[in-house]
mmCIF file of N, CA and C in Angstrom:
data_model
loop_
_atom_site.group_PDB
_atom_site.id
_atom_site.type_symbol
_atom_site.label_atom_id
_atom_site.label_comp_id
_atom_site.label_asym_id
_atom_site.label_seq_id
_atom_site.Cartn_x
_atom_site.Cartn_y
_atom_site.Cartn_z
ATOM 1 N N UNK A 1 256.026 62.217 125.027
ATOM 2 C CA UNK A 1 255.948 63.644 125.242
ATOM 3 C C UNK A 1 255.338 64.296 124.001
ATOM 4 N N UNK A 2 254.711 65.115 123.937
ATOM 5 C CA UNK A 2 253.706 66.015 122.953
ATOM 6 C C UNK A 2 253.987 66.732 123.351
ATOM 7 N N UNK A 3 254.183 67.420 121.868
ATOM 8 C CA UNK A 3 254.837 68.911 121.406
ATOM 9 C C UNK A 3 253.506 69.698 120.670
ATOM 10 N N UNK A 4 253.037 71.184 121.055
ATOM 11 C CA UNK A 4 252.235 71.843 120.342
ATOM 12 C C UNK A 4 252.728 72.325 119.414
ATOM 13 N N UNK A 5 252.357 72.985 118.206
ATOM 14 C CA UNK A 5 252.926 73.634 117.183
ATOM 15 C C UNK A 5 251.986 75.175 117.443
ATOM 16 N N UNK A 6 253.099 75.742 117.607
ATOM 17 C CA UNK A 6 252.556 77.400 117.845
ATOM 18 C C UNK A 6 252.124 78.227 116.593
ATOM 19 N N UNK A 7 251.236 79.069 116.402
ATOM 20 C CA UNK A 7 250.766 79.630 115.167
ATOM 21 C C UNK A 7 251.510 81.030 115.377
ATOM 22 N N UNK A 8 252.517 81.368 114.273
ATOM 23 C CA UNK A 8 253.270 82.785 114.376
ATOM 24 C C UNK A 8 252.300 83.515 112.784
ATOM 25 N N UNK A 9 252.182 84.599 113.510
ATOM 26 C CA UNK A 9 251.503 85.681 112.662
ATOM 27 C C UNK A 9 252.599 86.275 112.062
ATOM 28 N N UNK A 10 253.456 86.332 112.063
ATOM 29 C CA UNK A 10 254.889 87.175 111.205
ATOM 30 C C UNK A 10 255.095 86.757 109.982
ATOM 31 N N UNK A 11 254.940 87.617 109.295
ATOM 32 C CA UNK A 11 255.305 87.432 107.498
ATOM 33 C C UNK A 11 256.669 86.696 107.112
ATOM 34 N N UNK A 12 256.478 86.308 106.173
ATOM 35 C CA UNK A 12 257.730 85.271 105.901
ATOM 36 C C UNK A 12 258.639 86.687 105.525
ATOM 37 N N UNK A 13 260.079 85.976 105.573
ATOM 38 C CA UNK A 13 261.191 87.565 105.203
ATOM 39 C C UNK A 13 261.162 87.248 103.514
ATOM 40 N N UNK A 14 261.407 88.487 103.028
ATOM 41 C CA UNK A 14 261.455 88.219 101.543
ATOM 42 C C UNK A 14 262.745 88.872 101.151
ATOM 43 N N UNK A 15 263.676 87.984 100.560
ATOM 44 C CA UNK A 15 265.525 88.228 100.462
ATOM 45 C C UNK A 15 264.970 88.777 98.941
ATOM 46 N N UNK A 16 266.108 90.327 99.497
ATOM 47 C CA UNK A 16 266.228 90.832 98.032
ATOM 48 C C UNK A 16 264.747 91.696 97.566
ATOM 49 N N UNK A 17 263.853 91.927 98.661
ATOM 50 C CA UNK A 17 262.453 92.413 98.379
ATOM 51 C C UNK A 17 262.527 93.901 97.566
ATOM 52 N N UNK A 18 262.435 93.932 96.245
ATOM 53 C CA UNK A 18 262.395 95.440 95.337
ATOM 54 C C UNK A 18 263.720 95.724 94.969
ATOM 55 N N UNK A 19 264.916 94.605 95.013
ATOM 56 C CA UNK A 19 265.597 94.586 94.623
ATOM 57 C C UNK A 19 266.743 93.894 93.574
ATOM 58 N N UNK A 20 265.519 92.945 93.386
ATOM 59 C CA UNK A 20 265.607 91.770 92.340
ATOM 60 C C UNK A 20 264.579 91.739 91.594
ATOM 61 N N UNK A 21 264.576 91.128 90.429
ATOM 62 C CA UNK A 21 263.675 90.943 88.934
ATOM 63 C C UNK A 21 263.321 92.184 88.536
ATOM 64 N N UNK A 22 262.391 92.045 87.376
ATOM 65 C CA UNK A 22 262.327 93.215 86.260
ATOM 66 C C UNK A 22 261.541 93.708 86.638
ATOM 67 N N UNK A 23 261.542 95.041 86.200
ATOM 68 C CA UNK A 23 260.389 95.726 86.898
ATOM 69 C C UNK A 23 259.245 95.829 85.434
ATOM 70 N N UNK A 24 258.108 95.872 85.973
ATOM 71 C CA UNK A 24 256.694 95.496 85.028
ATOM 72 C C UNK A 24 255.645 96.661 84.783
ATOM 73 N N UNK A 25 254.771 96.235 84.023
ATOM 74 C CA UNK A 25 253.292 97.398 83.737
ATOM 75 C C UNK A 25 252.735 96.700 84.042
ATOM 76 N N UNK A 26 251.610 96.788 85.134
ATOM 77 C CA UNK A 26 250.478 95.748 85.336
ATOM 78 C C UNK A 26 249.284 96.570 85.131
ATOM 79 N N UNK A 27 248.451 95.952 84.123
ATOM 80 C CA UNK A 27 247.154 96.381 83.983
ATOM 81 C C UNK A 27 246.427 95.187 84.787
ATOM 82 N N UNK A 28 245.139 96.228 85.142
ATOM 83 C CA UNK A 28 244.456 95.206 85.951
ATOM 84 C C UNK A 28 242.683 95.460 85.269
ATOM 85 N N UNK A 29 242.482 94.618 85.292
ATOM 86 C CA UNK A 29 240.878 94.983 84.805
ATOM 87 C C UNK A 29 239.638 95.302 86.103
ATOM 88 N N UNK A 30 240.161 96.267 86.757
ATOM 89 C CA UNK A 30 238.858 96.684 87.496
ATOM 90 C C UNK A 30 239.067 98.123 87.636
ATOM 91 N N UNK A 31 238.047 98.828 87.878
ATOM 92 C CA UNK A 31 238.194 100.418 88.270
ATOM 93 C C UNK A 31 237.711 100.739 89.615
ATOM 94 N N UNK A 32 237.807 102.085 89.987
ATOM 95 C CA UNK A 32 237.008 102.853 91.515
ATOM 96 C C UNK A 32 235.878 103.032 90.584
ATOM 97 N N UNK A 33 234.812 102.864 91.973
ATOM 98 C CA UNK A 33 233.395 103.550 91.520
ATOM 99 C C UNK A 33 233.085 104.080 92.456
ATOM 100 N N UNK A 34 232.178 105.463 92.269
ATOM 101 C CA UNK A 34 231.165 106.054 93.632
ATOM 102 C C UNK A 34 229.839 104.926 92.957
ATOM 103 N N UNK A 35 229.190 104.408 94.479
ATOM 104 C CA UNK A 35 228.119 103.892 94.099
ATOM 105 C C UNK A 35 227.228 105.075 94.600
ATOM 106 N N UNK A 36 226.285 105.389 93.324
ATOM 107 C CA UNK A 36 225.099 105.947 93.917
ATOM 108 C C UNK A 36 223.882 105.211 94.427
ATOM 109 N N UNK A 37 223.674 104.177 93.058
ATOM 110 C CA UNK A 37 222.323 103.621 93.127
ATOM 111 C C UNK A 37 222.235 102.724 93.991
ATOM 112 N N UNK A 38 221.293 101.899 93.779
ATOM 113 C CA UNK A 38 221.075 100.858 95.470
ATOM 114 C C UNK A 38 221.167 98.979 94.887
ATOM 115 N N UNK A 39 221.074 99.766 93.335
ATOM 116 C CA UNK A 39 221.004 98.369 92.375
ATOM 117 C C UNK A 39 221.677 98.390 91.432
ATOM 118 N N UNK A 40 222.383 97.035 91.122
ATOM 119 C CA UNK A 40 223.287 96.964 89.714
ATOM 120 C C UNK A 40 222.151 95.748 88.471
ATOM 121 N N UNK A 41 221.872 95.523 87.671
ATOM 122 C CA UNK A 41 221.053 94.942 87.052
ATOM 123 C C UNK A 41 222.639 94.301 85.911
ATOM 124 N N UNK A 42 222.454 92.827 86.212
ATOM 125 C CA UNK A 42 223.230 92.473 84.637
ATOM 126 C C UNK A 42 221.844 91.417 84.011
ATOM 127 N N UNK A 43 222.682 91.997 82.314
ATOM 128 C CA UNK A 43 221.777 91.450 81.408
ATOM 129 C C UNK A 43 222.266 90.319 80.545
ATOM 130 N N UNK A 44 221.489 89.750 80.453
ATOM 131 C CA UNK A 44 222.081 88.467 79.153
ATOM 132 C C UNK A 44 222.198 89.171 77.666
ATOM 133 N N UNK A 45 222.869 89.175 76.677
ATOM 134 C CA UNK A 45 222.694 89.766 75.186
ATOM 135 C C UNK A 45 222.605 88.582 74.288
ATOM 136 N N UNK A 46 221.227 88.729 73.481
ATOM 137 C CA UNK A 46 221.283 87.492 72.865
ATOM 138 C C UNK A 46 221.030 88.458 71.531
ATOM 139 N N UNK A 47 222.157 87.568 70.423
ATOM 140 C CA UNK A 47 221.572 87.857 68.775
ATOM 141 C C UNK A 47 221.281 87.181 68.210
ATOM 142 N N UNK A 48 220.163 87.605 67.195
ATOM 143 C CA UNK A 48 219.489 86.823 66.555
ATOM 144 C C UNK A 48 219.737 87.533 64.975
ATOM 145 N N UNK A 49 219.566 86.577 64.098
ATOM 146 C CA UNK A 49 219.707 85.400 63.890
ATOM 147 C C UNK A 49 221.371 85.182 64.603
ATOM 148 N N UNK A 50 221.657 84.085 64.949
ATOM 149 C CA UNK A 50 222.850 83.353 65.869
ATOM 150 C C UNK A 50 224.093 84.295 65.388
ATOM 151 N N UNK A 51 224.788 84.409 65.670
ATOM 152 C CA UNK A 51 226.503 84.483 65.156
ATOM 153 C C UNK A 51 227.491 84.572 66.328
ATOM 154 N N UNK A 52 228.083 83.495 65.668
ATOM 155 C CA UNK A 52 229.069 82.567 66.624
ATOM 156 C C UNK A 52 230.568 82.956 66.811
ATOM 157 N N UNK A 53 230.785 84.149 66.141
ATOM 158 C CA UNK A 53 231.888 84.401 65.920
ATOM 159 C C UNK A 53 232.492 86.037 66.727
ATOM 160 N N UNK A 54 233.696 85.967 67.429
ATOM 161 C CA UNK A 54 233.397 87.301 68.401
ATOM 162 C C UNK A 54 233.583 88.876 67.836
ATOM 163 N N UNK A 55 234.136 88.432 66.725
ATOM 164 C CA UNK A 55 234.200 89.648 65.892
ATOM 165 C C UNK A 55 232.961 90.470 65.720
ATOM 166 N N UNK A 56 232.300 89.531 64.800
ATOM 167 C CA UNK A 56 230.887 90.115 64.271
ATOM 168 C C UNK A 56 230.263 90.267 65.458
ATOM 169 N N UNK A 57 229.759 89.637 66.470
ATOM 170 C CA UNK A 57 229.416 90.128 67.648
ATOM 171 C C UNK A 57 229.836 91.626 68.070
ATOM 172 N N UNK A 58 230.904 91.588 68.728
ATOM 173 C CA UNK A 58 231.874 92.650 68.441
ATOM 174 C C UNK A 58 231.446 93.810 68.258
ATOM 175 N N UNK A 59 231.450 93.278 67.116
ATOM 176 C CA UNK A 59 230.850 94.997 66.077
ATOM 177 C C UNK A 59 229.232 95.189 65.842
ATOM 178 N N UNK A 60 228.534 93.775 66.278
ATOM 179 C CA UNK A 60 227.116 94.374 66.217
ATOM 180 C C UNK A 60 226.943 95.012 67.554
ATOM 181 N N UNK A 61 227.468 94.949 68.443
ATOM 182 C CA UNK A 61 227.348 95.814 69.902
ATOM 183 C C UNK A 61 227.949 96.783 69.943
ATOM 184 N N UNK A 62 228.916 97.404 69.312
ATOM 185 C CA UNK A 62 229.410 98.464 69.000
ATOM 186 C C UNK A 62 228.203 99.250 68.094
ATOM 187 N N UNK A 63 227.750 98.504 66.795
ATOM 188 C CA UNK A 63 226.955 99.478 66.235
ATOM 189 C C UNK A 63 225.455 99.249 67.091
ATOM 190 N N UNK A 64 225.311 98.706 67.966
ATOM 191 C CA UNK A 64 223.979 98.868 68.578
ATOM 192 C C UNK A 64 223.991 99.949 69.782
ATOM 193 N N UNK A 65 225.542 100.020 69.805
ATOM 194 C CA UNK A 65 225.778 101.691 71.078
ATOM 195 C C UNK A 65 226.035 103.160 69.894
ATOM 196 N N UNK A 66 225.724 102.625 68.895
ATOM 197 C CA UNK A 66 225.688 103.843 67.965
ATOM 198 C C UNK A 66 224.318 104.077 67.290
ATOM 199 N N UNK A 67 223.570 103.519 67.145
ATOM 200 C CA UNK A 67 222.158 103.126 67.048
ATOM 201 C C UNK A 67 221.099 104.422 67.728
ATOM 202 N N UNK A 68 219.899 105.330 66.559
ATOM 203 C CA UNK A 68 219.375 105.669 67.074
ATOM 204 C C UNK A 68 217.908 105.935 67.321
ATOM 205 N N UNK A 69 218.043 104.084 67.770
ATOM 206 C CA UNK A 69 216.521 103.681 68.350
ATOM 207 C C UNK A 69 216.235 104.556 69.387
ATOM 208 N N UNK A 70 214.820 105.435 69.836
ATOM 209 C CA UNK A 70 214.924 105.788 70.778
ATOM 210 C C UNK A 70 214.563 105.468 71.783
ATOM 211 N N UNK A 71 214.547 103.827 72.157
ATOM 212 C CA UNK A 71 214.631 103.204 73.429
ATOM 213 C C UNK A 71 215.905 103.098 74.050
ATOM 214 N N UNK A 72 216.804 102.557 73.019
ATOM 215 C CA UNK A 72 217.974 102.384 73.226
ATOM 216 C C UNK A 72 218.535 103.435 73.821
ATOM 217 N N UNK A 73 218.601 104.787 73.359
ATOM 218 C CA UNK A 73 219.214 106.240 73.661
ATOM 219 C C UNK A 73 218.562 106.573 74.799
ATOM 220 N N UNK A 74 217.306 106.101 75.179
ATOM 221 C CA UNK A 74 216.670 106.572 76.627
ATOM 222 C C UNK A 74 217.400 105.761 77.496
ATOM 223 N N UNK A 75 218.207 104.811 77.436
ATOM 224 C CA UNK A 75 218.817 104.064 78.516
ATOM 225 C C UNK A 75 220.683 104.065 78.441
ATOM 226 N N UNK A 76 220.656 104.223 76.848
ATOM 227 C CA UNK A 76 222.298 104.427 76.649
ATOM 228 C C UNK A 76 223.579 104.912 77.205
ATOM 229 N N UNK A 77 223.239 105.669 78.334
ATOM 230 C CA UNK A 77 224.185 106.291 79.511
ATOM 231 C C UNK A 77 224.344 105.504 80.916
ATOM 232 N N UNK A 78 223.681 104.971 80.842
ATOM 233 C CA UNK A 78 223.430 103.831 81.978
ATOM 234 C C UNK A 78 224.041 102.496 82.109
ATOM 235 N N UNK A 79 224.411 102.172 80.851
ATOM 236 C CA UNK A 79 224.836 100.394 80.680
ATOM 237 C C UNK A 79 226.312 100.381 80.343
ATOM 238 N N UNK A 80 227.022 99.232 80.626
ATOM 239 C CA UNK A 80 228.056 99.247 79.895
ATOM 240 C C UNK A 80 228.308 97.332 79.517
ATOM 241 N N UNK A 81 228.943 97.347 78.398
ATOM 242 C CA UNK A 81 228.863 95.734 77.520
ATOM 243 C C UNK A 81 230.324 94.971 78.116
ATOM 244 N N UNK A 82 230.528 94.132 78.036
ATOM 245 C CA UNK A 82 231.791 93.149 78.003
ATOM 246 C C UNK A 82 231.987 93.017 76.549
ATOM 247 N N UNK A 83 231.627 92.862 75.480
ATOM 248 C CA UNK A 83 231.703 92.829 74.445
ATOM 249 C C UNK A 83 231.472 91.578 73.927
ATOM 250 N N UNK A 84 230.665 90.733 74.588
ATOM 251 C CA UNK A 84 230.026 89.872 73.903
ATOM 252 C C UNK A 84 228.918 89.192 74.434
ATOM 253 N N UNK A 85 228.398 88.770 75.736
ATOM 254 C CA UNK A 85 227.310 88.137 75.914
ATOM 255 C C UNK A 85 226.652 89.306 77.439
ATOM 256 N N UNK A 86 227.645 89.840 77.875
ATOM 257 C CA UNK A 86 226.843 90.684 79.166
ATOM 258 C C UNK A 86 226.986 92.220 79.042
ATOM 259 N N UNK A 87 225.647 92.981 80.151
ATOM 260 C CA UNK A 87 225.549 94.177 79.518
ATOM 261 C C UNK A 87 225.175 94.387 81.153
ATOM 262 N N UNK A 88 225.695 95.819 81.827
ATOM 263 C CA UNK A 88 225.602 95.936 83.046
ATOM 264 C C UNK A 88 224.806 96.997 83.033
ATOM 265 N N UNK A 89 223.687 97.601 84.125
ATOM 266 C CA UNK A 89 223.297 98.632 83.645
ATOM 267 C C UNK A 89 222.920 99.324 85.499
ATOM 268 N N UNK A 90 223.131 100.619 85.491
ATOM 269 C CA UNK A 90 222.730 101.037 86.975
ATOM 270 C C UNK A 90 221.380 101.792 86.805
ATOM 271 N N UNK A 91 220.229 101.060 86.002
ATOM 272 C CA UNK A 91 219.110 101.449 85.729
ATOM 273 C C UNK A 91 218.538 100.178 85.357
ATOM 274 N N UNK A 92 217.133 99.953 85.974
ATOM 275 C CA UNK A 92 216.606 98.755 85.194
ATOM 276 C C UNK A 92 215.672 99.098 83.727
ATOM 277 N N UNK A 93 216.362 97.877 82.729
ATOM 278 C CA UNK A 93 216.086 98.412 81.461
ATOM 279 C C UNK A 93 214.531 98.159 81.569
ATOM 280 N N UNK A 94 213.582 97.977 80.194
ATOM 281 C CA UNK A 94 212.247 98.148 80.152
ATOM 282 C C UNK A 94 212.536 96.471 79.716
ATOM 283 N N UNK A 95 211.403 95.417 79.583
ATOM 284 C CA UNK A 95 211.185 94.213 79.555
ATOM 285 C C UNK A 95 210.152 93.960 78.647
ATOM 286 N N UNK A 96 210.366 93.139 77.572
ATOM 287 C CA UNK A 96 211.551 92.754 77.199
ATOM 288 C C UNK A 96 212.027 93.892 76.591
ATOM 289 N N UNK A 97 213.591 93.586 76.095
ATOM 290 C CA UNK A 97 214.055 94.796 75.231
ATOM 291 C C UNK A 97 214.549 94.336 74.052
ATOM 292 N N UNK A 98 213.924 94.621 72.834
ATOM 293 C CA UNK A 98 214.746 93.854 71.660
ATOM 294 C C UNK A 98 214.924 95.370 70.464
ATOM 295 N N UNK A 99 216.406 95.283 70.235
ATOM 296 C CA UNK A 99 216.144 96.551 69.045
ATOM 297 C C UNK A 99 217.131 96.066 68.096
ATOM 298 N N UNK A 100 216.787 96.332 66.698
ATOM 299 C CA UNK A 100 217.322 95.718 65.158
ATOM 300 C C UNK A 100 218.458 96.474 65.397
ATOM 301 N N UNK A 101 219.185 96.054 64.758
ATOM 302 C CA UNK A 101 220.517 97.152 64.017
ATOM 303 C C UNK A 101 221.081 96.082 63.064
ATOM 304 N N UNK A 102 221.750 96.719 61.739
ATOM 305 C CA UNK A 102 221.781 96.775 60.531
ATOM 306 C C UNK A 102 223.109 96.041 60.647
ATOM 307 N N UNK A 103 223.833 95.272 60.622
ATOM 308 C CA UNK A 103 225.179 95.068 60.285
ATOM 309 C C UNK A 103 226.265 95.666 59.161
ATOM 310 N N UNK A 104 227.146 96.049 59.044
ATOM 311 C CA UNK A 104 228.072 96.572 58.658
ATOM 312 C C UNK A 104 230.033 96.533 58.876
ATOM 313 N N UNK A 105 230.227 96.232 57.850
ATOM 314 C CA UNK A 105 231.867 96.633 58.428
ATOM 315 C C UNK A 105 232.047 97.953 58.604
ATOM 316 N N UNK A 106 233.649 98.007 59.267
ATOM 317 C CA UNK A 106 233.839 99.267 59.580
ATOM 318 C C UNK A 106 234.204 99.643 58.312
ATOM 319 N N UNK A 107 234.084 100.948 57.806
ATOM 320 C CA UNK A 107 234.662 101.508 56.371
ATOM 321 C C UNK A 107 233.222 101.277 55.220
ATOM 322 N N UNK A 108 232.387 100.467 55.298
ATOM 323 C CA UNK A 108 231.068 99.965 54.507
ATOM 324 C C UNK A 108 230.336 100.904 54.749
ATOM 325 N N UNK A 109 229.733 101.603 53.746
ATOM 326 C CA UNK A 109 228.150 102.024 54.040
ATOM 327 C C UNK A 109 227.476 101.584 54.413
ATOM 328 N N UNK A 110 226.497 101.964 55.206
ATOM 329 C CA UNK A 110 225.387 101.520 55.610
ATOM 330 C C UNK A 110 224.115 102.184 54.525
ATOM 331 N N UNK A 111 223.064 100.858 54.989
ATOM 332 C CA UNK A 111 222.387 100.915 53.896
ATOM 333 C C UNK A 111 221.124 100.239 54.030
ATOM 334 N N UNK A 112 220.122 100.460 53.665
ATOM 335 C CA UNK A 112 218.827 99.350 53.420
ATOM 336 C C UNK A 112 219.518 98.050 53.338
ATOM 337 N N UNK A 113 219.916 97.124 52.129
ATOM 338 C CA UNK A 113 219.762 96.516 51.729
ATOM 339 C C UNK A 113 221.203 95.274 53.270
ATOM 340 N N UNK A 114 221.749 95.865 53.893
ATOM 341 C CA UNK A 114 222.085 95.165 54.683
ATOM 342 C C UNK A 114 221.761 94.230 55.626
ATOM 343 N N UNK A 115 222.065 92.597 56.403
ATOM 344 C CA UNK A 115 221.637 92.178 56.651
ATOM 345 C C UNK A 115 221.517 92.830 57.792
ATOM 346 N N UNK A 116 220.156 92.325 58.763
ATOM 347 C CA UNK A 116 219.835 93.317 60.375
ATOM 348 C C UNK A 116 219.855 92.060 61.351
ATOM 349 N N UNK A 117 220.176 91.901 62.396
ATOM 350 C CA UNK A 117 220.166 91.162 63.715
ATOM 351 C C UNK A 117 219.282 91.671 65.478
ATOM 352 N N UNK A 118 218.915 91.131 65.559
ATOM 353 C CA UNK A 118 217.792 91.699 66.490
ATOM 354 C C UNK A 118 218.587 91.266 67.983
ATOM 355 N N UNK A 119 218.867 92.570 68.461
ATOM 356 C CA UNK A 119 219.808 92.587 69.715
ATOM 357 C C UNK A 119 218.767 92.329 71.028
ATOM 358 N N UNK A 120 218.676 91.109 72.045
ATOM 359 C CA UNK A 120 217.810 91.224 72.840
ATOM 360 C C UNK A 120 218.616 91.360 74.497
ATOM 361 N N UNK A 121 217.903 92.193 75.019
ATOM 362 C CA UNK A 121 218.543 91.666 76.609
ATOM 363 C C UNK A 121 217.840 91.096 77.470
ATOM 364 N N UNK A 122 217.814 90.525 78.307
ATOM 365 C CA UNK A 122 217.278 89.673 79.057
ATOM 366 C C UNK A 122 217.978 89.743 80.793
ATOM 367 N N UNK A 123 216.962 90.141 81.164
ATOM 368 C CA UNK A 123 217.512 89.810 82.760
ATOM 369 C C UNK A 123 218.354 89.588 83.138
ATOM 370 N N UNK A 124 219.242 88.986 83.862
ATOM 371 C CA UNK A 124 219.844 87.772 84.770
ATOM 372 C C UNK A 124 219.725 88.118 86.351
ATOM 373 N N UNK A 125 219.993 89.137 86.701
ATOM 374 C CA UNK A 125 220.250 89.108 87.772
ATOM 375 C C UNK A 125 219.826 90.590 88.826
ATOM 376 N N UNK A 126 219.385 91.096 89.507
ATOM 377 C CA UNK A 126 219.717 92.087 90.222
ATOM 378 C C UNK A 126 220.189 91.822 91.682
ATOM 379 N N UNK A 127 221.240 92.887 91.703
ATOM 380 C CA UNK A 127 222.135 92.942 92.919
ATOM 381 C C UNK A 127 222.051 94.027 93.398
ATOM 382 N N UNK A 128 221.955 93.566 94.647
ATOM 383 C CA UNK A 128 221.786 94.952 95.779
ATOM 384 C C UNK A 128 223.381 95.507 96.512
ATOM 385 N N UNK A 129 223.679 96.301 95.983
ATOM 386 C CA UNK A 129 224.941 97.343 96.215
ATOM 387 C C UNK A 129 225.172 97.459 97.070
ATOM 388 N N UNK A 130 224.150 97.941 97.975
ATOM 389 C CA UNK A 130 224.202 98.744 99.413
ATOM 390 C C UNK A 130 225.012 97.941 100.505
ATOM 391 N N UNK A 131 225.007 96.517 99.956
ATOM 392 C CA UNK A 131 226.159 96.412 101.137
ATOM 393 C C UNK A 131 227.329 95.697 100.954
ATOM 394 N N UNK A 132 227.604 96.886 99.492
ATOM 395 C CA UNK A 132 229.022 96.968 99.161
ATOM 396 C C UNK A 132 229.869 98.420 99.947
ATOM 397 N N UNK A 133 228.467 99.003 100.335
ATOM 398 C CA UNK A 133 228.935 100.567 100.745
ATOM 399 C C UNK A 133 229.805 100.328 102.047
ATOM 400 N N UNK A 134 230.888 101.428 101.852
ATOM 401 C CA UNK A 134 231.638 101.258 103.257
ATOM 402 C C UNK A 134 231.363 102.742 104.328
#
């Protein structure tokens, strides 16, 4: 004799549901967006000369969003960084894009005589939005 096994759609019961364990802060790393545009563009960030370390990275992308190349500032409202290798932008940047900035700690003058790193972006990808729209 053969027996079927029936598929039940009913949620399992949950004993004690909002009335047991601690209650928490959950951060979550995503936000709401209105999409306007029809395209999202991500970029690769490459520095030159190399540095391997996420700090100094870090802070050369911080001072390259303070920077006032005026290529950079023609696109600067548009992009936003992860803070170390990707750069998102709802505008496509100009090709290639490479702009110096000066390194510095925070609290240091800035100055001529500082070493400079040449911030490049590079392509990767464009994505079409539109049929993210609901």
């Amino acid at each position: 004799m053969r027996r079927e096994v029936g598929i039940r759609y009913e949620r399992p019961i949950r004993p004690g549901f909002g009335t047991l364990g601690e209650s928490v802060t959950l951060v979550a790393n995503f936000f709401a967006m209105k999409i306007t545009n029809t395209h999202i563009y991500t970029y690769h960030v490459k520095v030159e000369p190399t540095r391997n370390a996420k700090d100094v990275q870090r802070r050369l992308l911080l001072l390259l969003e303070q920077t006032n190349n005026l290529t950079w500032q023609s696109v600067r409202s548009f992009v936003a960084f992860d803070g170390r290798e990707t750069l998102v932008s709802s505008r496509e940047l100009p090709q290639p894009m490479q702009i110096s900035v000066r390194f510095f700690e925070d609290g240091q003058t800035p100055g001529p005589n500082l070493p400079e790193y040449t911030v490049s972006l590079e392509l990767l990808r464009k994505c079409d939005v539109s049929k993210f729209k609901q």
